[in-house]
Structure formats: C-alpha cells, structure tokens
XYZ file of C-alpha atoms in Angstrom:
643
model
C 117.619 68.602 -150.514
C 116.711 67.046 -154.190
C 113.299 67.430 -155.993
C 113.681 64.401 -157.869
C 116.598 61.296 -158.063
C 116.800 58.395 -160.847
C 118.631 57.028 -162.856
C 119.486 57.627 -166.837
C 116.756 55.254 -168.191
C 114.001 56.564 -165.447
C 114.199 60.051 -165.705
C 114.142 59.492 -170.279
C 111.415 57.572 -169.636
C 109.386 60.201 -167.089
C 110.234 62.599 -170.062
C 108.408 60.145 -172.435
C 105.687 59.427 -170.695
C 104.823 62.455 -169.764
C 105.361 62.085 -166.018
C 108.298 64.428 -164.796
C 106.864 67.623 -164.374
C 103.708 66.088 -162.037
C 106.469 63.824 -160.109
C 108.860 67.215 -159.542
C 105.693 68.735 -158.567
C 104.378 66.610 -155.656
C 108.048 66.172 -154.648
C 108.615 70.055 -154.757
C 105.025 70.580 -152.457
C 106.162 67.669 -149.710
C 109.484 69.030 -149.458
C 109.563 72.554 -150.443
C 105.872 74.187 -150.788
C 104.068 75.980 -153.615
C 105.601 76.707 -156.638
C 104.195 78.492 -159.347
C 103.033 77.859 -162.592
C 105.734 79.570 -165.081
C 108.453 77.510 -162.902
C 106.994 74.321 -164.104
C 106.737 75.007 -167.333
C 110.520 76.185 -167.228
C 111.223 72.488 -165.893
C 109.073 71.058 -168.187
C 110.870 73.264 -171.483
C 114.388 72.768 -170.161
C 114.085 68.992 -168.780
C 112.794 67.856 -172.489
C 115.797 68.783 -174.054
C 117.975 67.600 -171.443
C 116.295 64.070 -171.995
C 116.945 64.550 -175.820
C 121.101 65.316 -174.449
C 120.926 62.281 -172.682
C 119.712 60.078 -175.422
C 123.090 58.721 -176.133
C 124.347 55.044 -175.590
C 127.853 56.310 -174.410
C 126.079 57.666 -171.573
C 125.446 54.358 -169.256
C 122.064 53.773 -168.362
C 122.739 53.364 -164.432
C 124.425 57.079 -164.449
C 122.565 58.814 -161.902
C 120.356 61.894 -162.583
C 118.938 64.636 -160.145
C 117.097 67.895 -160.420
C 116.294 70.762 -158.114
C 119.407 70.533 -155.515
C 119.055 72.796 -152.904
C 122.742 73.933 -151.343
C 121.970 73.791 -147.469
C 121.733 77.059 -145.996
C 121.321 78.983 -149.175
C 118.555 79.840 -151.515
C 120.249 78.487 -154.568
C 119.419 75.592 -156.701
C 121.237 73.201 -159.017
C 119.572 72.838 -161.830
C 120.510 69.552 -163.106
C 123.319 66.661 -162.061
C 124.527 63.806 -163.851
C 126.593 61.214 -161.498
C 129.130 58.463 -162.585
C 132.628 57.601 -163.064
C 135.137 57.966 -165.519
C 137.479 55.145 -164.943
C 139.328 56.482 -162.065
C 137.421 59.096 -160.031
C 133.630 59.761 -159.107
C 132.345 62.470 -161.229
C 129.355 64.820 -160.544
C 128.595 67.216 -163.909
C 126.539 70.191 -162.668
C 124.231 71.683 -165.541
C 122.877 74.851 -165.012
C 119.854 75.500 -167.592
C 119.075 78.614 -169.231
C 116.294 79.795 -171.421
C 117.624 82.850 -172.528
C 117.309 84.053 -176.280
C 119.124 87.082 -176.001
C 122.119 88.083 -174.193
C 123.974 91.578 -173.678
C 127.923 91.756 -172.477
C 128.649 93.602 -169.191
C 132.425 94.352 -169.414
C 132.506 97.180 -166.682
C 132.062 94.405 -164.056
C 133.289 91.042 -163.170
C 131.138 88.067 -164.273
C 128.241 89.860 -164.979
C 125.463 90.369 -168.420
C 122.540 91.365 -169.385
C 119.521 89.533 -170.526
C 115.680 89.640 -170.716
C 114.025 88.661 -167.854
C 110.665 89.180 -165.848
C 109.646 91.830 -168.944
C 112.482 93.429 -168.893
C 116.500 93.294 -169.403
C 118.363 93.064 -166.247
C 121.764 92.264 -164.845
C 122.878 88.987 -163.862
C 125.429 86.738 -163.631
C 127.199 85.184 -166.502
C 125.943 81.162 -166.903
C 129.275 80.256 -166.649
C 130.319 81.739 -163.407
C 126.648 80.484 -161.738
C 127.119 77.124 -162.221
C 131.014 77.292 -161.258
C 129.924 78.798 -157.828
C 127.421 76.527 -157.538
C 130.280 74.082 -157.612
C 132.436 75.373 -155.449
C 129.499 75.811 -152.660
C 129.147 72.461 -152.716
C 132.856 71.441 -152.421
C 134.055 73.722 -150.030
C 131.115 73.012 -147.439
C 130.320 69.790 -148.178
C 132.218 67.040 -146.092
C 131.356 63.650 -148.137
C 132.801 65.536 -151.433
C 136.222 66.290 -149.869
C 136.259 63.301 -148.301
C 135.541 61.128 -150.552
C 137.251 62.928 -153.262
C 134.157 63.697 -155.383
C 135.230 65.792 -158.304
C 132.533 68.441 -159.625
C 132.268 69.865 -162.742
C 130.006 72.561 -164.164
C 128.864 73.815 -167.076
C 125.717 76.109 -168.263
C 123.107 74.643 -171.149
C 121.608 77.760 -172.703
C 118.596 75.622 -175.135
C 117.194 78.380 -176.800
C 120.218 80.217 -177.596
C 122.201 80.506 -180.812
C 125.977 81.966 -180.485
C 126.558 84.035 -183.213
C 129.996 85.268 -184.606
C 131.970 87.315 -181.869
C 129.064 86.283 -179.072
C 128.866 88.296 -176.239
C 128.448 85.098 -174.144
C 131.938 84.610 -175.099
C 133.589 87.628 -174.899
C 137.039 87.693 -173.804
C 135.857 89.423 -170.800
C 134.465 86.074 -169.518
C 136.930 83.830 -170.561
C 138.490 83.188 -167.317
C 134.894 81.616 -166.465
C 134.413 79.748 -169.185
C 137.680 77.663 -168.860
C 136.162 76.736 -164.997
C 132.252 76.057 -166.766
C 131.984 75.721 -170.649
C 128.982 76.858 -171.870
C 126.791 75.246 -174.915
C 124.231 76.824 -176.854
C 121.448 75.509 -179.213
C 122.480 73.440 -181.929
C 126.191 72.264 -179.737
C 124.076 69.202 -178.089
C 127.026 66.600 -179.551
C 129.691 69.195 -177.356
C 127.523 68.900 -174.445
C 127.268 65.397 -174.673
C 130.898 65.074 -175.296
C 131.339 66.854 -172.044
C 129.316 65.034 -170.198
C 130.774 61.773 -171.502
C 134.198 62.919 -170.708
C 133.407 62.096 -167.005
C 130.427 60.047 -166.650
C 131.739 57.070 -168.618
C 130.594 54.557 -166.293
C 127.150 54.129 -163.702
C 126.905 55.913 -160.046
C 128.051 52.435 -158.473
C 129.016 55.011 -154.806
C 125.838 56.993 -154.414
C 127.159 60.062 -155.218
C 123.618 61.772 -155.576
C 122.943 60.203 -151.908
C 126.266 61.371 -150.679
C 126.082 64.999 -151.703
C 122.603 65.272 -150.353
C 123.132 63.846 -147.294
C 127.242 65.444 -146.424
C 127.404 67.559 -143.734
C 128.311 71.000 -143.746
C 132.053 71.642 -143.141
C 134.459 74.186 -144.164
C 137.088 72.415 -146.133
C 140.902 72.511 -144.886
C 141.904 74.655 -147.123
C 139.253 77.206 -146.708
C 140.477 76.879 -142.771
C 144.028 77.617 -143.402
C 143.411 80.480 -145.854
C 141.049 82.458 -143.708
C 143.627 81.718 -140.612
C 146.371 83.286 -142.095
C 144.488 86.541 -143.544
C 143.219 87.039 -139.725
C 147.130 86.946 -138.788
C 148.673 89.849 -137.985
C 145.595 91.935 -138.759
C 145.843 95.027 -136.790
C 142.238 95.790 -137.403
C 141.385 92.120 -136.057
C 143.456 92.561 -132.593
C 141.638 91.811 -129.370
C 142.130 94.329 -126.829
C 141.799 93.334 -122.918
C 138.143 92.591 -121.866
C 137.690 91.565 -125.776
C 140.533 89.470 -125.098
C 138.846 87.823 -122.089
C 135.236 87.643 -123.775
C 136.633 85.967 -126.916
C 138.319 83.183 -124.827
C 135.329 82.612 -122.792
C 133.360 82.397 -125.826
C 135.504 80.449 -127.708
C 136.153 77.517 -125.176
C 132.516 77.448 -124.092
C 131.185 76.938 -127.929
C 133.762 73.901 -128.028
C 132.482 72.798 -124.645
C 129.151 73.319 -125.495
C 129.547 70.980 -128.673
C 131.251 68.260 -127.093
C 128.635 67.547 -124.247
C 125.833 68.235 -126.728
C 124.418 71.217 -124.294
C 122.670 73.460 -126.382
C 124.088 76.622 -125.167
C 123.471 80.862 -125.776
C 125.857 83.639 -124.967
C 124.781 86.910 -125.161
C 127.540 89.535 -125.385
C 126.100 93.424 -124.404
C 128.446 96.441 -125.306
C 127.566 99.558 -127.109
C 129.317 101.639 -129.588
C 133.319 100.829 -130.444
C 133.140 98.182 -127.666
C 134.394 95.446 -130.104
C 131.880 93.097 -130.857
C 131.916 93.063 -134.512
C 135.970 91.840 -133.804
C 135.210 89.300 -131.499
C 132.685 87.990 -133.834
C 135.230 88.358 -136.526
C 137.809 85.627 -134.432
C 135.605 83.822 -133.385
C 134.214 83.153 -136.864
C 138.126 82.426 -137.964
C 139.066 80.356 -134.946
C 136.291 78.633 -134.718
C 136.088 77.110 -138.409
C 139.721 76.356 -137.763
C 138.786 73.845 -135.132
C 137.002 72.458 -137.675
C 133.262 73.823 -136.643
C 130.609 74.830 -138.759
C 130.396 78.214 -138.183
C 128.602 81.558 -139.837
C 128.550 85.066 -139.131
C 124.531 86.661 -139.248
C 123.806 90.157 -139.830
C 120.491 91.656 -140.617
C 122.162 94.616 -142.006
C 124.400 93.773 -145.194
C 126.555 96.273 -144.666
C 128.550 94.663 -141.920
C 128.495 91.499 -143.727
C 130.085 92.590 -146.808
C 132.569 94.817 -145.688
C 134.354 92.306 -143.308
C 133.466 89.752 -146.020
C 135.324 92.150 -148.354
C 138.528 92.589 -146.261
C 138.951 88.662 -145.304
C 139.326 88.446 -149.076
C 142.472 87.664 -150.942
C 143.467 84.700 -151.795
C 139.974 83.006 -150.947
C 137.554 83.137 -153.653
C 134.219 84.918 -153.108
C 131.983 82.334 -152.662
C 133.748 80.703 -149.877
C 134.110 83.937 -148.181
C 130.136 84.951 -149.122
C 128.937 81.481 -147.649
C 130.057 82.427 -144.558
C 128.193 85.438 -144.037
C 124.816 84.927 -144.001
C 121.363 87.381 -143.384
C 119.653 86.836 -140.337
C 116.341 85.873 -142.624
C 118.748 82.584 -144.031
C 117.423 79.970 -141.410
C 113.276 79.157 -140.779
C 113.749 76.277 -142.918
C 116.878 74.807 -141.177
C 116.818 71.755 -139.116
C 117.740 71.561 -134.880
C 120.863 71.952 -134.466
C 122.264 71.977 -138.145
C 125.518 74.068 -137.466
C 128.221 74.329 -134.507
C 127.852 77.674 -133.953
C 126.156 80.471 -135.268
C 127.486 83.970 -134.331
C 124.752 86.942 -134.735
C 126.162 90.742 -134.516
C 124.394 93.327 -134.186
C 121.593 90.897 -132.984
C 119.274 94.103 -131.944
C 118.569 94.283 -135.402
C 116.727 91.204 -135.876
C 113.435 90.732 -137.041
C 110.503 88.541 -135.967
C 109.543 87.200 -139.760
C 112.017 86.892 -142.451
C 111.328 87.319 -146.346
C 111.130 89.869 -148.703
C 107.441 90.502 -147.501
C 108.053 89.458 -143.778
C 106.138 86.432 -144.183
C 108.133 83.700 -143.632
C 109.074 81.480 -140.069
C 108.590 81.959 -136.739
C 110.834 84.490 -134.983
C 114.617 84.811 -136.016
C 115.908 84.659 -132.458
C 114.060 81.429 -132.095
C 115.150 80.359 -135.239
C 118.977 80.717 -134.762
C 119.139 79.361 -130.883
C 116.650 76.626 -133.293
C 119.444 75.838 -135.706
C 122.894 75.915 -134.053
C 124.349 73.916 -130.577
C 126.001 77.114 -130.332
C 124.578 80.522 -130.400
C 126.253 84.040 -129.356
C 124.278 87.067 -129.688
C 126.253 90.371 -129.589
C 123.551 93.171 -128.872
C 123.402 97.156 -128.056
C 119.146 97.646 -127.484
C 120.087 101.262 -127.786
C 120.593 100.710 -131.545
C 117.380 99.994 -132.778
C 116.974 101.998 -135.956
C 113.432 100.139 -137.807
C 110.197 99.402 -136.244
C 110.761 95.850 -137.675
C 113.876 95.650 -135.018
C 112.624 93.221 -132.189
C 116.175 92.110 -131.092
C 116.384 92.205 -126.886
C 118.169 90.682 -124.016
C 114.980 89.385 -123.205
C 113.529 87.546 -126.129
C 116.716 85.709 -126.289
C 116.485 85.004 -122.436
C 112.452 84.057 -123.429
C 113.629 81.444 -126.129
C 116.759 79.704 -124.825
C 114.640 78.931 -122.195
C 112.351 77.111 -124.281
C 114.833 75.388 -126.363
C 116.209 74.436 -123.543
C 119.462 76.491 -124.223
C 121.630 77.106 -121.207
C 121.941 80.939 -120.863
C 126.002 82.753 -120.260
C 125.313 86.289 -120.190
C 128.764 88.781 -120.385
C 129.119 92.716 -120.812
C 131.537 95.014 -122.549
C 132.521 98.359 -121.426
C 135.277 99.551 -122.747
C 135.172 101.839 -125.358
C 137.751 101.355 -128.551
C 136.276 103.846 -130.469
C 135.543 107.276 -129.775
C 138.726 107.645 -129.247
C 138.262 105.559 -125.904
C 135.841 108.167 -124.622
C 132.732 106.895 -122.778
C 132.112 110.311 -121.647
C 131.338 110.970 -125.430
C 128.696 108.418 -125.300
C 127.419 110.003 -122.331
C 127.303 113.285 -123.096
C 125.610 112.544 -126.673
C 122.945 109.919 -124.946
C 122.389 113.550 -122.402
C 122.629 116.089 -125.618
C 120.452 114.136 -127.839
C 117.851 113.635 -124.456
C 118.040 109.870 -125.512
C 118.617 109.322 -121.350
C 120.156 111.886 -118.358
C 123.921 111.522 -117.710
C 126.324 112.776 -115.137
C 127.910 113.466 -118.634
C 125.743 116.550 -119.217
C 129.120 119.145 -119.955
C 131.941 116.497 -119.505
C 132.443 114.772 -123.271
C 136.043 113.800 -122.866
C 138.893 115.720 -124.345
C 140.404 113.789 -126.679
C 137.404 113.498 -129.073
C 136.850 115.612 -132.047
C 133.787 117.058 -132.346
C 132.879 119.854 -134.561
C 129.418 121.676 -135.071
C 129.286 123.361 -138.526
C 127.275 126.155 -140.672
C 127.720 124.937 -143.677
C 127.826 121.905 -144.706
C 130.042 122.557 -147.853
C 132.775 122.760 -145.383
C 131.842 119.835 -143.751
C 132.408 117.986 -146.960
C 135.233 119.522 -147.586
C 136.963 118.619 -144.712
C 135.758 114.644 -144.792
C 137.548 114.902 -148.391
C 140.804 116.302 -146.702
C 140.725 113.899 -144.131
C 140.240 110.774 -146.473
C 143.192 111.478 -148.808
C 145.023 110.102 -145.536
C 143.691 106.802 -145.380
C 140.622 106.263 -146.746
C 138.680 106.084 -143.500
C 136.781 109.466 -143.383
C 132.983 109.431 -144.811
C 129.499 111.641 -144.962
C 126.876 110.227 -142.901
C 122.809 111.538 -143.608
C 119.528 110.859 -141.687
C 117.427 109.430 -143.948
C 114.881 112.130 -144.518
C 115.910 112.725 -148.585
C 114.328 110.469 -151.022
C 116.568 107.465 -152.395
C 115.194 106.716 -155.669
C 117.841 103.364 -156.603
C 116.075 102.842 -160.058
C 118.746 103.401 -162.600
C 121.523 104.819 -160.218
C 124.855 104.462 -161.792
C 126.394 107.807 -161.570
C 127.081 110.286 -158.045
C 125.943 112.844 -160.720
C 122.572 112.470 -159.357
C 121.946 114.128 -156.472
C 119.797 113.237 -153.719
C 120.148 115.353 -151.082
C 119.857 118.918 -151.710
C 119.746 122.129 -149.059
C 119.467 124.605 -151.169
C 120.188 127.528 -148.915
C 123.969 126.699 -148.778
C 124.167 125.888 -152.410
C 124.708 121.882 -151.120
C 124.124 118.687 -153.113
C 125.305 115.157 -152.601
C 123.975 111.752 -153.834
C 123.365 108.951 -151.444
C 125.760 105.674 -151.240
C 125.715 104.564 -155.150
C 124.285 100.587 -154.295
C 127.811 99.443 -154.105
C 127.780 96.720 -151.378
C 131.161 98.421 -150.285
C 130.722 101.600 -150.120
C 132.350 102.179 -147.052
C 135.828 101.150 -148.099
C 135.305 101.764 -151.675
C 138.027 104.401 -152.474
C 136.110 106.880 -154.479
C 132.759 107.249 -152.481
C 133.728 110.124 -150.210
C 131.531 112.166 -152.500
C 128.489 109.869 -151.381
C 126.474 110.021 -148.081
C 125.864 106.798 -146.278
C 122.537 106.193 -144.188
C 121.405 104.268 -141.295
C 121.060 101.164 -143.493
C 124.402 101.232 -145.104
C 126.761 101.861 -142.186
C 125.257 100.673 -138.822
C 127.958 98.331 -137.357
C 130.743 99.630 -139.437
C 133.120 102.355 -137.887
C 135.253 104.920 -139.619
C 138.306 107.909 -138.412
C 135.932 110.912 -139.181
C 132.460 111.040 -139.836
C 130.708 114.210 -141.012
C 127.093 113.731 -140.389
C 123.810 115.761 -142.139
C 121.145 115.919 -138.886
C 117.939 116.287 -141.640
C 114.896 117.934 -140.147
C 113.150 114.983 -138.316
C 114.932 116.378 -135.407
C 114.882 119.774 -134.367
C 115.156 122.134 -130.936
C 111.545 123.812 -129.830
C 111.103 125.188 -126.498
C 114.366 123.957 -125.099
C 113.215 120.391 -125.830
C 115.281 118.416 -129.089
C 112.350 117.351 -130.935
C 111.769 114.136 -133.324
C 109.125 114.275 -136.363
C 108.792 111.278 -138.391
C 106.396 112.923 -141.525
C 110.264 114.626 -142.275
C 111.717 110.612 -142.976
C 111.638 110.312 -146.622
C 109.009 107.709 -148.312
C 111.568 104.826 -149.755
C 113.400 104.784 -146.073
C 111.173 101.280 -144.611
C 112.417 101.980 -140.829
C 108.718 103.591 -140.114
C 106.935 101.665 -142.226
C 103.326 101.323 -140.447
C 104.470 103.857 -138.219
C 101.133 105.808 -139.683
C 98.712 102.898 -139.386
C 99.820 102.896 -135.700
C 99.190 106.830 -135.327
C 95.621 106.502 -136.413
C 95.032 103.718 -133.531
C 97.456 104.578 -131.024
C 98.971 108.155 -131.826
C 100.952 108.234 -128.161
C 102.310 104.461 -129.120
C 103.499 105.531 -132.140
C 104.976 108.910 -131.391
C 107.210 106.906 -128.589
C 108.363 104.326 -131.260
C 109.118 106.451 -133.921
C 110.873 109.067 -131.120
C 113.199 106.541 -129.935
C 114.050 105.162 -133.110
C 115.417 109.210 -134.956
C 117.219 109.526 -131.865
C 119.090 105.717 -132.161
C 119.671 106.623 -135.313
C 121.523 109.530 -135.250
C 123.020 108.011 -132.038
C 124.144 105.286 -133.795
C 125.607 108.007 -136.890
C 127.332 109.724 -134.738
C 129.501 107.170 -133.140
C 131.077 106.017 -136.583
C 133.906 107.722 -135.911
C 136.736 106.652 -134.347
C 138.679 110.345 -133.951
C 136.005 112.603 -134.361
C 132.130 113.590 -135.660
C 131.459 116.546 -137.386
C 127.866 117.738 -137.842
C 124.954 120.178 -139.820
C 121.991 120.358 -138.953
C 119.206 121.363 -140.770
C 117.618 123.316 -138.145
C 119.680 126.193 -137.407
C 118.555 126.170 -133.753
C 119.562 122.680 -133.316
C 122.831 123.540 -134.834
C 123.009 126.306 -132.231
C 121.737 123.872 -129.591
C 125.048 121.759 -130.350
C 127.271 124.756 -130.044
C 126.381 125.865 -127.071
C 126.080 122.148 -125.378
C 129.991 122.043 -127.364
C 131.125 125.439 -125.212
C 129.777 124.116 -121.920
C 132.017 120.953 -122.607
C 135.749 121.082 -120.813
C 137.822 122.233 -122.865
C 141.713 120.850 -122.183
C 144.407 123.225 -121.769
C 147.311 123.063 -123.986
C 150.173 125.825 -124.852
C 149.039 125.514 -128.501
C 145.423 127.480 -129.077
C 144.986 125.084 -131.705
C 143.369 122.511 -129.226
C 140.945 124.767 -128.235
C 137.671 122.868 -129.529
C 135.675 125.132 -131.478
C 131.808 124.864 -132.219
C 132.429 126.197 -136.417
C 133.930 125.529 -139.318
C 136.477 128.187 -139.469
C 138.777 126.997 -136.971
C 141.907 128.596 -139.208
C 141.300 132.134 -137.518
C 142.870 130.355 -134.277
C-alpha cells in the first residue's frame, strides 16, 4: 500500500503549492485511517527538504516518487522512494527520513543508538540498518522485484542533523551498515543527490512504483534453499511417528487445498511435548520450499523468537523475523492473502488485537480470513490470560462461516516428559485440575523432585545446565516485574526471605531461554509457554496453596504488572463465582503448563510449606521402580546425597 505516487515534477510542485500534506492526508484516511497531528507535520518538515534534494536537473523529471509504503503484512513504512533507471537496470532508492538532532552510540549491541524521542532518549535502531531491512523485506518477499530483477537501494536522510568530528552515527561499530545504507546529514544534500543520481539517471519507463505495490508475497529462492538446509539433519526438528503421519497429512492437504482453491482448516489437538511446535516448524520449511507463502503465528513471542533464533545462520534476520509473525499481525489483511498460515499454540489467541485490544474482529476469524490454508495447533488446557479465547470450537464456529472445510486430527504421544503420559496424569490429578486413574501412578522414568529450599533448587538447575545449556528456573508470576531500566540480574525480583533466596526475573532478552548466561534468571508464564527444556526447577508462589485437603488458587497473590487477570476484579464485583472459576482455572494451567517444560525432570518449592508437603506425600504414594542401585529411589527433598 502507498499514501501518495507521482512523478518528480508533481510531487516539487505539491511541495510548492502547498498541497502535499492535505493530499497524503485524505489518501492516508481512505486507505489507512486517522493519523495524528505531529505525524503530519513530520511529513510536512521532512517532505520540504526532500523536494529541495530533488531540485536537480540530473534527476529526470519522469523519475517516479512515492511516500508512505506499507510492507504487506508488517507495520513498517518506507518513508520515501525514488524510481528510475540507470542505463542498464531498474533502480528503486529507498530514503528513510529522520528528524533527529541528537544521537548517542550503542556499541554493546548490534545496530542499535540512542536518540531523543517521545520526551525522552530511547533505544533504537541505527538509520542505516532501518532502511537496509526495509530493503531487504521488500526483496526477499516480494515476487515482481526478484522477478523482474528490481535492484533496491537504501539509504537514511537525517535533515536536522549535523555530523560532527568522530560522529557517533558513524562509529566504527556501525560501519558494516553503513556500507549496505549510507547515511547523509544536514548540509551533505549534493552527496545525497549524488546518490540518488547514481541510479536514477533515467525516468520509471516499467512501473516500478506499480510493480512493488502490487507483487505478491513470495519467499525468494534463496531464502527457500537456505532455510531447507538449516532444517536438515536437525535432530531437534525430527518427526517422530504420529508427528510423522500428521505432518504428511498436513502438508499434502495445504497443497491440495491451494490447488482446487478450497479454503480449508486443520486443527491439530495434543497437549504437552506432543510435538506441535515441530510439526509447525516443517511445515513452515517445507512448505515455503514448494514455493508457498507461508508464516508461523504465535501470540506468545517467546516461541517465535526462539525457533526464529535457532533457524538462524546463514539467513539474515529479517528474512528469518518476517516469517514469524504475532497473532495480532492480520485484521487489516485481505481474503485469502497467503498460502498458508500455521498458528501454534492457537489457545492463546485473542479476540481483538492491538496494544489496547482495540483493533479487528476476532483473530481466529481473521487468520481462517487471510490464508487458503489454515492449521491451528491447540491444547485448551493451556490457557494462562483471561484475554485467551482460543477453542476447538470457535475455530469449528468460523470455518464454517468462511466457508472453510474443517480436517480435525489428535496427538497423543508424549515426547517430552520423558514419554510419560502418566506424568501428565498424575499432575492434571495432583494439581485437582481434573480426576485421573493416574492418582499414585506418575511413570518411573520421570524426575521429579519436591524441595525445602529453594537455594538448592537453584543450585542444582546451575549443575545441570553446565551440561548443555537446557536446564532453567521457572516462577508463577506472583513477584512484581518492574522492566523500567532492567539491564543487570543484580536486581532482584523475587525474594523469600525466610531461606535467604533472591533471583531476578528473565532480563527482557527475547532469548532468554537459550541465552547461555540466564540460568541465574527465572522465566514466567509469558516467557516460556511453548518452549521446552531438560530440567526445570519451578517457584509455586502463594496464589496456590493446600487448606483443608483442598489445593487452593488466590488471584489477589498475582503480582500487579502480570496482565493475565487483568479485569479479573471488575468481574468479582459483578459476578464473584464467574470470576473465581476463571481466575481458578487459569493458576492451575499455569503452573500446569510450568511444570511440563521439562523434558527429564521438574523440580519444585513452594511457597506454602503445606503445599510443599502436599507434593511429598502425593511423590511417596507414587511407584517407585526397583533397581539394585538405591540411587533410583525417587526422593521427595533436596538432600538426596544421604542415599
């Protein structure tokens, strides 16, 4: 989508007379909506001086010109393109606009700085590196540049800033950057136009601006093979019997599906360590490399970035990042605009999107809406937010209305666990989530330890990460998570002071759970649903405790900045038995859904010491296995070294 298209000589003269900024408007309300005040008056600043850049007869008059490009299926916007040729390919330079006075290097992370913005100096990427993976966005996904061989190339425009002598724009630290996107400053208007000159030396005689706007989305062949060959020989990535037999399913009914343009939905049930965040995974992979459009959707980052994060290698990070994609990404998208759009963990979807849950319809509506394709893999008993409104039904409710045929499969073997459904079963029966024939029988390969102190607990997680890096601490979210400022584990969050215990909460690292020094940090709900580790060691906080011989949830005991219960109060005062069963199921999914991270084994503390002794003695009624070595005995403490 483009705000406004013209050539060289229109858009100068719009400048001139005054009539840009009220043509972007109207353009930006029919095709967008409302758009505020200070924006327009950053087009109108900006788009001055780029008229005054373009005021030069090397620059031909029938160049094309257009502002406002919206990459489909993103939020971000091009600020400014200039189309044309330069004697033997089409040329598209990408300006990205900035009207910073003041700039701050950031050399303890890639591509980032610090500048004033919003009353305030904040973080954000360096010019140069925006409008490079602007570019690449567009040529990696967009099928009428690679096929018609449409070269791109950015730069940034920074008006009202003067480089001064080592600049921290232009730091060493950046340079890599800058070679992909120059960046020019006030007073270097000659070296932008001499940039821009370099490859717009003659009109837009193809359409370019038309042919961008209007190219399909496509992963480009390269993208295909690179992402094929990192999935190849993947351990973690292996499909494993009825995976095996989903996937294939799956993957020849989205081809099918596309081919006799039957809008189809698959909806893939499993809980815990049943696989569905690797089927997703291949099916992703496989599917792009039969040339589909096709995205991954999570609600919850976490997922998202962490198999984004291990996909990469040679792939650059925007290629990877564009295929992963929050489940809020699509009430603006047109029918049918991808192949195939594959949601995990789709009980976690919401029924508005936005930061303020304001905007579309219903995101189950909204995928099945925007892809010919759409599987949902779902476990209803891991609903962790109020906001979560993802079910077997809904998506039944609106494939029928699109008129989506429905293919409905279920997994049931567990992978993680250490293969043990009866672990499942037994926790669903321990935490009184449901009644199991599982009520002593938890398997006997699984490791499962109750502790007394959760200094141990820690200390054992550390032990068992030197291995591999797969062991991590796990909290419920009832410790305040202030994220203002948070750059150092040195803060800590969550304190029990009768064992002398302190740890901070995940630093806001998007990787936290692979990241190899955060084994000293506690993950939450938020930050490690859908991911799974060896060992987890788990902090039970006190919104759940054991009264009466009844385990017992209490949501005033969930700390303020956790949003899962948010409204959960409003709802007491009008329907206090409504809103006790809500917030009731949703502690115990949670700590369901903690404790079956692990792959080899759970360790846990509870706050409560009669919950803790709840666990030990629903641990000693569990069979134990016999073994010549009285190591194996399971034990419900730490100090399992007196054995």
């Amino acid at each position: 989508m483009i705000i406004y298209e013209a050539t060289k000589t229109e858009f100068i003269s719009d400048v001139t007379n005054e009539l840009l900024v009220e043509r972007l408007y109207e353009s930006y309300q029919q095709k967008i909506g409302r758009t505020s005040k200070s924006e327009i008056n950053s087009w109108e600043n900006s788009l001055h001086r780029m008229s005054n850049v373009m005021q030069d007869n090397e620059i031909p008059d029938d160049a094309s010109v257009a502002i406002e490009f919206k990459i489909p299926n993103t939020s971000k916007r091009v600020d400014f393109l200039i189309a044309g040729h330069d004697g033997a390919q089409d040329h598209v330079v990408i300006v990205e606009l900035k009207q910073w006075s003041e700039v701050e290097k950031v050399t303890s992370k890639d591509a980032l700085v610090s500048t004033y913005l919003g009353g305030k100096m904040r973080t954000v990427t360096h010019p140069s590196y925006q409008a490079w993976s602007y570019a690449a966005l567009i040529e990696d996904f967009n099928q009428n540049v690679q096929d018609q061989h449409i070269a791109l190339k950015p730069c940034a425009y920074l008006h009202n800033y003067r480089k001064l002598e080592n600049d921290p724009l232009m730091d060493p630290h950046y340079s890599d950057h800058l070679v992909k996107a120059p960046v020019f400053a006030k007073g270097e208007i000659q070296k932008l136009r001499d940039f821009i000159k370099k490859y717009v030396r003659y009109g837009d005689h193809n359409q370019l601006i038309y042919q961008i706007e209007r190219g399909k989305i496509r992963p480009s062949k390269s993208l295909q093979d690179s992402l094929a060959s990192l999935l190849k020989g993947n351990q973690e990535f292996v499909l494993i019997d009825e995976q095996k037999v989903f996937y294939e399913d799956a993957f020849h009914l989205a081809i099918e599906s596309i081919k006799s343009n039957q809008k189809t939905v698959m909806v893939i049930e499993g809980g815990p360590g049943t696989g569905k965040s690797v089927m997703a995974i291949n099916l992703l992979v496989n599917l792009i490399n039969e040339n589909l459009t096709a995205l991954y959707v999570s609600k919850n980052s976490a997922p998202r970035n962490v198999y984004a994060s291990k996909l990469k290698g040679t792939i650059k990070k925007t290629q990877i990042d564009n295929l992963f994609k929050g489940s809020g990404s699509f009430y603006e998208s047109e029918k049918n605009e991808f192949d195939v759009l594959i949601i995990d963990e789709a009980h976690r979807l919401n029924e508005k999107s936005g930061l303020f849950s304001n905007l579309g319809d219903n995101q189950i509506k909204e995928v099945i809406h925007s892809s010919k394709f759409t599987i949902f893999f779902i476990d209803e008993n891991q609903k962790v937010t109020l906001k979560d409104i993802g079910s077997i039904d809904l998506i039944k409710k609106y494939a029928n209305e699109l008129d989506a045929e429905l293919v409905q499969g279920k997994l049931t073997s567990q992978f993680r666990c250490d293969g043990s459904d009866a672990y499942i079963a037994w926790l669903d029966d321990v935490l009184q989530i449901r009644k199991t024939a599982n009520t002593n029988d938890r398997g006997v390969d699984y490791d499962f330890r109750v502790y007394d102190n959760p200094n141990s607990m820690l200390q054992e997680i550390e032990e068992l990460n030197r291995k591999n890096n797969k062991s991590r601490m796990l909290a419920g979210y009832c410790w305040e998570w202030p994220k203002n400022g948070r750059t150092s584990t040195l803060h800590k969050d969550i304190v029990i002071p009768e064992h002398n215990f302190n740890i901070s909460w995940n630093l806001s690292d998007s990787i936290w759970a692979i990241h190899q020094d955060s084994v000293s940090e506690a993950g939450c709900i938020h930050t490690s649903q859908g991911l799974e580790f060896d060992y987890v060691g788990v902090i039970i906080g006190p919104d759940l405790a054991f009264q009466d011989d009844q385990v017992m949830t209490d949501y005033t005991k969930r700390a303020k900045t956790d949003q899962s219960l948010k409204g959960i109060k409003t709802l007491a005062k009008e329907n206090p038995e409504k809103a006790h069963a809500l917030a009731d199921q949703i502690i115990r999914n949670t700590y369901r859904t903690l404790m079956t991270r692990g792959q080899k084994g759970c360790f846990i503390f509870c706050t409560d010491p009669e919950l803790n002794e709840y666990f030990r003695e629903r641990l000693k009624k569990s069979v134990v296995y016999q073994d010549l070595s009285p190591r194996q005995v399971e034990v419900a403490a730490e100090d399992r070294s007196k054995y």
